[in-house]
Tab-separated table of C-alpha atoms in Angstrom:
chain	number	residue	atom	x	y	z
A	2	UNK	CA	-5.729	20.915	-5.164
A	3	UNK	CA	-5.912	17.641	-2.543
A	4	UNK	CA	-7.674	14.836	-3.565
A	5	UNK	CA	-11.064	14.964	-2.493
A	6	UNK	CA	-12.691	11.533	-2.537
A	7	UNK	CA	-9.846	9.135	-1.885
A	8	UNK	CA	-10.371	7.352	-5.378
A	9	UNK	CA	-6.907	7.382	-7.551
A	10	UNK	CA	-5.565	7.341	-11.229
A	11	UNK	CA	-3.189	4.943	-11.213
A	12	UNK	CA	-0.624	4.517	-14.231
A	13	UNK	CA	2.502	1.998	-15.276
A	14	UNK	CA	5.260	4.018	-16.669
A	15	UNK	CA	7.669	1.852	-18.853
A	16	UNK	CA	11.070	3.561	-19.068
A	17	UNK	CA	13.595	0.649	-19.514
A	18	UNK	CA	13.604	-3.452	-20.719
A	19	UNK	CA	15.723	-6.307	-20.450
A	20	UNK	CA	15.378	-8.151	-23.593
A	21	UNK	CA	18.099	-10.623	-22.601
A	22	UNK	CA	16.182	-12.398	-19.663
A	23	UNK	CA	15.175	-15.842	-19.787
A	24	UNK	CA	12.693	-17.892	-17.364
A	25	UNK	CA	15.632	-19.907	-15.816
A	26	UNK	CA	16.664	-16.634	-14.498
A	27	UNK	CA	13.281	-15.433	-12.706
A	28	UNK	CA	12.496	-18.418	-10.503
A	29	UNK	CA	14.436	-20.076	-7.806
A	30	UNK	CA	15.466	-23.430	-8.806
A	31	UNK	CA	15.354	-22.161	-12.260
A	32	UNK	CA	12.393	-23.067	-14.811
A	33	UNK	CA	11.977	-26.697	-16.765
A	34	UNK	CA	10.645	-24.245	-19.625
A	35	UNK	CA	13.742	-22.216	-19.892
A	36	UNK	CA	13.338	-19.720	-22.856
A	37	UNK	CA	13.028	-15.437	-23.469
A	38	UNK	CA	11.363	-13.998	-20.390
A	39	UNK	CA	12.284	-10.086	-20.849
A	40	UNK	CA	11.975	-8.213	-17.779
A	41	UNK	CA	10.467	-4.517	-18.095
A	42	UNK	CA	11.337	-1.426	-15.429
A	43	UNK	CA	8.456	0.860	-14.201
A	44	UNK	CA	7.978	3.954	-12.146
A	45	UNK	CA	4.352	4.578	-11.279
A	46	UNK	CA	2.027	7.765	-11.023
A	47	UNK	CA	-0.967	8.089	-8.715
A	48	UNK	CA	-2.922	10.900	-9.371
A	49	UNK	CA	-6.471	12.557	-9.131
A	50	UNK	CA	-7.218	15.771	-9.656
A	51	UNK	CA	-4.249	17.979	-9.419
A	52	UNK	CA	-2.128	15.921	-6.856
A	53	UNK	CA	0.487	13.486	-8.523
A	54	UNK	CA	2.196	10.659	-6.527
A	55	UNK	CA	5.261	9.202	-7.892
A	56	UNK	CA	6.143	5.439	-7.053
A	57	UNK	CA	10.084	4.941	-7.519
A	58	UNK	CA	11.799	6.975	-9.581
A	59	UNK	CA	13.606	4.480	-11.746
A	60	UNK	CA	17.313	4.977	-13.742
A	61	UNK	CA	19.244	6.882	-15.982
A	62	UNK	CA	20.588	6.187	-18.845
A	63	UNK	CA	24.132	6.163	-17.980
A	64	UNK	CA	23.203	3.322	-15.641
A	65	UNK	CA	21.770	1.151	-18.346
A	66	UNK	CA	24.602	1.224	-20.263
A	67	UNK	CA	26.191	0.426	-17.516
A	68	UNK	CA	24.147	-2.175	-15.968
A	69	UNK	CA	23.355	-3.626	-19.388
A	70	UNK	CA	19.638	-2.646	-19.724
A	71	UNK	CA	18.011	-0.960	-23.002
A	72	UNK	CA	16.883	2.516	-21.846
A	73	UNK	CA	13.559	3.869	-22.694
A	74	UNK	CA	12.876	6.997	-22.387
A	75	UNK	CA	13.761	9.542	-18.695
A	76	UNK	CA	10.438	9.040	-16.138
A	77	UNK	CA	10.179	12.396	-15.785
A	78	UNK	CA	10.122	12.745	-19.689
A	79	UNK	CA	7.274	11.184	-20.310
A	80	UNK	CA	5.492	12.574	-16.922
A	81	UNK	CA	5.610	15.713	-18.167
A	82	UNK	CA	4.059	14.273	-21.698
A	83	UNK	CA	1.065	13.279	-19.374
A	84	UNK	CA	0.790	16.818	-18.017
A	85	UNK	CA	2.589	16.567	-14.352
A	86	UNK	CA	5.248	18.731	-14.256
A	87	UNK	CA	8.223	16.755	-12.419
A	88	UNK	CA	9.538	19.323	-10.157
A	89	UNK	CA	6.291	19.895	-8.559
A	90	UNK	CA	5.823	16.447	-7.359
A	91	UNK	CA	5.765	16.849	-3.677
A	92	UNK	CA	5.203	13.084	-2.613
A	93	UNK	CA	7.777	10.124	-4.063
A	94	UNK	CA	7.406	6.749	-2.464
A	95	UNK	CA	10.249	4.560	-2.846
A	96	UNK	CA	9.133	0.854	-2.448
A	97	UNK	CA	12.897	0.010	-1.566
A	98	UNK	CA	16.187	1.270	-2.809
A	99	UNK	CA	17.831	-0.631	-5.299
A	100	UNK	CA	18.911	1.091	-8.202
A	101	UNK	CA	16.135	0.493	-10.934
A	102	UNK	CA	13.898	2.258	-8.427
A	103	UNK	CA	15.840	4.605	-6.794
A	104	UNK	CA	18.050	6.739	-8.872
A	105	UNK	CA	17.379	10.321	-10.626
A	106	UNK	CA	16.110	11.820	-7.153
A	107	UNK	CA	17.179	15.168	-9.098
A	108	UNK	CA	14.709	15.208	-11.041
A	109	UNK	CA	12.354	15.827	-8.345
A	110	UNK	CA	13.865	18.993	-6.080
A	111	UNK	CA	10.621	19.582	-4.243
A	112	UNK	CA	9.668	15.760	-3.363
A	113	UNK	CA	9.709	14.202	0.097
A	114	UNK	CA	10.689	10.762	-0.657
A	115	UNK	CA	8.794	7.866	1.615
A	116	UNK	CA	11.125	5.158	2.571
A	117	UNK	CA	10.710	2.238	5.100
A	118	UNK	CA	12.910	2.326	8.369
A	119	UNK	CA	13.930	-1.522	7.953
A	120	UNK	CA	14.492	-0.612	4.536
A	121	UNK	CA	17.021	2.502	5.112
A	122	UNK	CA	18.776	0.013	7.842
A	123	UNK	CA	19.345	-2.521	5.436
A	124	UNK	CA	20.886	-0.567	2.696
A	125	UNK	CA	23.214	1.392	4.967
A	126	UNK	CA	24.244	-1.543	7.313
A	127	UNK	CA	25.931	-5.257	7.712
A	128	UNK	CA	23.666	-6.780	5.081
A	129	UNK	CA	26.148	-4.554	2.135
A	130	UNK	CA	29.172	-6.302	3.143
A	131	UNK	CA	27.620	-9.153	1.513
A	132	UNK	CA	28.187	-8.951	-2.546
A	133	UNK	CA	25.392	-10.555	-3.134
A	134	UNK	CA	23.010	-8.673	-1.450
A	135	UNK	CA	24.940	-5.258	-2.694
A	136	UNK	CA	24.686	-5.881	-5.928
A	137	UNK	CA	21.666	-4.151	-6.995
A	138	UNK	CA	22.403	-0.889	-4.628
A	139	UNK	CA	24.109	2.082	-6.084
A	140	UNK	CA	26.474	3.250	-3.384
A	141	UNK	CA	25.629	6.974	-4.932
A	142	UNK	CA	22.045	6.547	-4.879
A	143	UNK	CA	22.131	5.268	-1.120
A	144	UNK	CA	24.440	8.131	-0.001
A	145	UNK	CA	22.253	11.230	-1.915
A	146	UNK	CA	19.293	9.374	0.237
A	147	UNK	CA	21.327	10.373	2.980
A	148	UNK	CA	22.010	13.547	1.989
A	149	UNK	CA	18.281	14.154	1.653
A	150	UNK	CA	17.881	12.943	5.177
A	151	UNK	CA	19.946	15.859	6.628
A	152	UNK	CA	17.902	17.961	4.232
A	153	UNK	CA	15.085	16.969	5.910
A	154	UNK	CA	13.348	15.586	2.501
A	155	UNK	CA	12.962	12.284	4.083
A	156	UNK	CA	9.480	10.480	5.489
A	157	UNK	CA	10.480	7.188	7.583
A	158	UNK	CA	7.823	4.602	8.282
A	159	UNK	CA	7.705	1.598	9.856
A	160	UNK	CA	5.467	-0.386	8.583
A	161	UNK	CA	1.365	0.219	7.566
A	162	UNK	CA	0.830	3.989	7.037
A	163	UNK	CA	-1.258	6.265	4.970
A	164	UNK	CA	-0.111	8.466	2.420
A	165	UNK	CA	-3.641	10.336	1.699
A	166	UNK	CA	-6.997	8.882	2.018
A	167	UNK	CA	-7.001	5.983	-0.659
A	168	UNK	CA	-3.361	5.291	-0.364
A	169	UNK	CA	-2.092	2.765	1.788
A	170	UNK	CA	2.004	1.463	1.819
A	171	UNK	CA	2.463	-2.180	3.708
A	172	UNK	CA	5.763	-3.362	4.349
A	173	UNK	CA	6.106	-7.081	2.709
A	174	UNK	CA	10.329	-7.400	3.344
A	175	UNK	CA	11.325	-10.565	1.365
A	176	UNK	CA	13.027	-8.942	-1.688
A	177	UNK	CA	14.819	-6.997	0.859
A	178	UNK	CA	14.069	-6.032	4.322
A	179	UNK	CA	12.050	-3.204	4.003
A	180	UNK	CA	10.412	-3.296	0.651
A	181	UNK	CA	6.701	-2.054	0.672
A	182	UNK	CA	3.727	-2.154	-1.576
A	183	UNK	CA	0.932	0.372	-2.318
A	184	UNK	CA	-2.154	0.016	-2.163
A	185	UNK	CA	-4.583	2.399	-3.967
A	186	UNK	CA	-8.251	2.859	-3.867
A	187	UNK	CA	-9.829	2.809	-7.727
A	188	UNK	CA	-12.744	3.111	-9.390
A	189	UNK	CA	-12.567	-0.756	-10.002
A	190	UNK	CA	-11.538	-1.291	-6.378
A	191	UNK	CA	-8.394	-1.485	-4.477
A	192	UNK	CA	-4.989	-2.260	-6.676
A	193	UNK	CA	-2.070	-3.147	-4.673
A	194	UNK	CA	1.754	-2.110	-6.871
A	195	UNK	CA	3.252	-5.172	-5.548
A	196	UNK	CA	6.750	-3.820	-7.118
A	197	UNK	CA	9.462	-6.645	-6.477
A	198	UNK	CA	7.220	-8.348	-3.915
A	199	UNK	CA	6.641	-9.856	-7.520
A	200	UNK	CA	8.708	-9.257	-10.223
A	201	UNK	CA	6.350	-11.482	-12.313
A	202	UNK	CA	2.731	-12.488	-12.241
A	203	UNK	CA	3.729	-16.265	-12.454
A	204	UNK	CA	6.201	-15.287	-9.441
A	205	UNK	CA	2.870	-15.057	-7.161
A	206	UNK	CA	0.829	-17.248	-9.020
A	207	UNK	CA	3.053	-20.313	-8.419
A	208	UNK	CA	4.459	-19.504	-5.382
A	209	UNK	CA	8.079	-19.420	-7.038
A	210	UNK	CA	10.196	-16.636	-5.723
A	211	UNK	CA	12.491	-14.314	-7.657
A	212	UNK	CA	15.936	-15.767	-6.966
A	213	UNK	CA	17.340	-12.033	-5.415
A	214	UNK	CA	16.113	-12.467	-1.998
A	215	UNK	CA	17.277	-11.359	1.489
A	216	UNK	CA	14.334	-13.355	3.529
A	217	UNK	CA	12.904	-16.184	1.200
A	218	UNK	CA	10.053	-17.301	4.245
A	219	UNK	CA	9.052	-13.065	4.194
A	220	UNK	CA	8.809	-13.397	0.178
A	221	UNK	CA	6.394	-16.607	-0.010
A	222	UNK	CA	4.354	-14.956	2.965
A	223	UNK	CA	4.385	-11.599	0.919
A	224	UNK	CA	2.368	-13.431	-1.831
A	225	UNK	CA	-0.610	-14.408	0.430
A	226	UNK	CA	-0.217	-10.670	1.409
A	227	UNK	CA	-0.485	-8.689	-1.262
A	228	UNK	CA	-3.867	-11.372	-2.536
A	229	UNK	CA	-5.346	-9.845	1.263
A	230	UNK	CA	-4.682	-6.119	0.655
A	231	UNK	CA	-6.381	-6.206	-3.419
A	232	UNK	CA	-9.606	-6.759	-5.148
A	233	UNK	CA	-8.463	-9.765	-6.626
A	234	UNK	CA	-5.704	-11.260	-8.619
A	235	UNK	CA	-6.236	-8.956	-11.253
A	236	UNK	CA	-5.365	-5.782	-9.467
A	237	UNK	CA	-2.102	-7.133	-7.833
A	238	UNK	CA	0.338	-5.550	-10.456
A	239	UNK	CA	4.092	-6.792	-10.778
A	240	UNK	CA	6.548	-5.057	-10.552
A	241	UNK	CA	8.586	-6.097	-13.908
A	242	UNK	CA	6.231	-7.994	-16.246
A	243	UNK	CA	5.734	-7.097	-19.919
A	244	UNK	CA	2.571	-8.439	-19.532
A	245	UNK	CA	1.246	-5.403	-17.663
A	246	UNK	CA	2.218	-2.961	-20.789
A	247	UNK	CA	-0.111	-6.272	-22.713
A	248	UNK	CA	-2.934	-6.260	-20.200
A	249	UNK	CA	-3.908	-2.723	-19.293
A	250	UNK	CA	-5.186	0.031	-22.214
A	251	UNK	CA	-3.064	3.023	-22.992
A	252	UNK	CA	-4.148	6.140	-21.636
A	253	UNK	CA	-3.832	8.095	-25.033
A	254	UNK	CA	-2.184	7.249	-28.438
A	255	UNK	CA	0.641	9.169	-28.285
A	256	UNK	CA	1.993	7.187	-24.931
A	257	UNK	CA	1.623	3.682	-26.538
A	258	UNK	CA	4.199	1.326	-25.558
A	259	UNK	CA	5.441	3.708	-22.492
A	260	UNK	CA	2.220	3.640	-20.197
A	261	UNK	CA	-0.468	1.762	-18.868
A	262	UNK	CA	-3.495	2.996	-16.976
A	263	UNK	CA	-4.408	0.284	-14.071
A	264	UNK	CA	-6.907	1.879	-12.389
A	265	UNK	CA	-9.465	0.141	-15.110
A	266	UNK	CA	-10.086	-3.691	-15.952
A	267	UNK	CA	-7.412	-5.272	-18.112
A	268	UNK	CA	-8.462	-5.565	-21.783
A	269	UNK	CA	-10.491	-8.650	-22.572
């Protein structure tokens, strides 16, 4: 069953954390208060009635180990714990392709994954000979989105585009070249998943960019952006901030800890 109104569900699903980060590490130019500032990894779900949208599909936990990260519990776990059965998800929108937001596309056989031209150009062209920029690719996660290209499981935009009444992605660049946001229509009005167009809330509230960049000028504008396309601060979620899992009320007991629901006021 479509969605009918255009107004959304929308949920933070934390399903690994970084307990090692510190502040010096999240800012350009470092932090004069350098001490613990953990970074968390989220997929998220859009729903409303019987349709479910998946937001990036996160990482496994073979790549945690690998990549040093404490691993959670498996995304599509802890859907199906909220009643949406992963291999029915028709609809995945991948805000840009680095690896803690694009791996485990097998866990969704039936999705057509949404992916920015500028952003499939990037990760597939001169920009990877650089190590820096490389670095937080997965050479296998980049080729099985090519792979599902030639299966023809891939949506390219360019740009502004509409998903379903309610849900609008924006290309913002900055963190790399194509990365996009979504925004989604609420009941408390529109809330814009900024993902790594900031990693933080202090990353937008003081203008300090995340120091993994490909177009610093595109990241700073990116801020002022994603303020235009919300209903305030307070529905402009980060992408990696603990303080989302602090902010927003669990949906149900059982989940606490693992997911948020944004889609009403932060406690307090």
């Amino acid at each position: 069953m479509a969605d009918t109104d255009g107004v959304w569900q929308v949920y933070a699903i934390r399903y690994a954390v970084n307990p090692g980060q510190r502040a010096a590490q999240n800012f350009i130019g470092g932090d004069p208060h350098d001490g613990p500032m953990p970074l968390d990894y989220f997929v998220w779900l859009i729903r409303s009635g019987e349709r479910a949208i998946l937001v990036d599909t996160g990482f496994d936990r073979a790549m945690a180990d690998r990549r040093g990260r404490t691993h959670l519990a498996c995304p599509a776990k802890t859907l199906a714990r909220m009643g949406v059965d992963p291999e029915g998800i028709e609809d995945v929108i991948l805000t840009h392709l680095h690896y803690d937001h694009a791996g485990n596309h097998h866990l969704f056989p039936q999705a057509r994954f949404h992916v920015q031209d500028r952003e499939m150009a990037y990760a597939t062209g001169r920009a990877m000979v650089h190590g820096a920029l490389r670095a937080p690719y997965e050479a296998d996660d980049v080729a099985a989105m090519v792979h599902r290209i030639f299966a023809e499981r891939v949506a390219f935009h360019d740009g502004s585009w509409e998903l379903a009444p309610g849900i609008v992605c924006h290309r913002i660049g900055g963190h790399t070249d194509g990365l996009q946001a979504v925004q989604v229509r609420t009941a408390r009005g529109r809330v814009v998943l900024a993902s790594d167009a900031s990693h933080f809330y202090a990353n937008m509230e003081t203008g300090r960019s995340f120091p993994l960049v490909y177009h610093l000028g595109d990241m700073l504008e990116g801020f002022h952006r994603l303020r235009e396309l919300a209903d305030g601060d307070d529905h402009v979620i980060p992408g990696h901030d603990p303080l989302v899992m602090a902010r927003y009320p669990v949906p149900s007991p059982e989940l606490a800890g693992m997911v948020a629901r944004l889609d009403v006021p932060p406690i307090g």
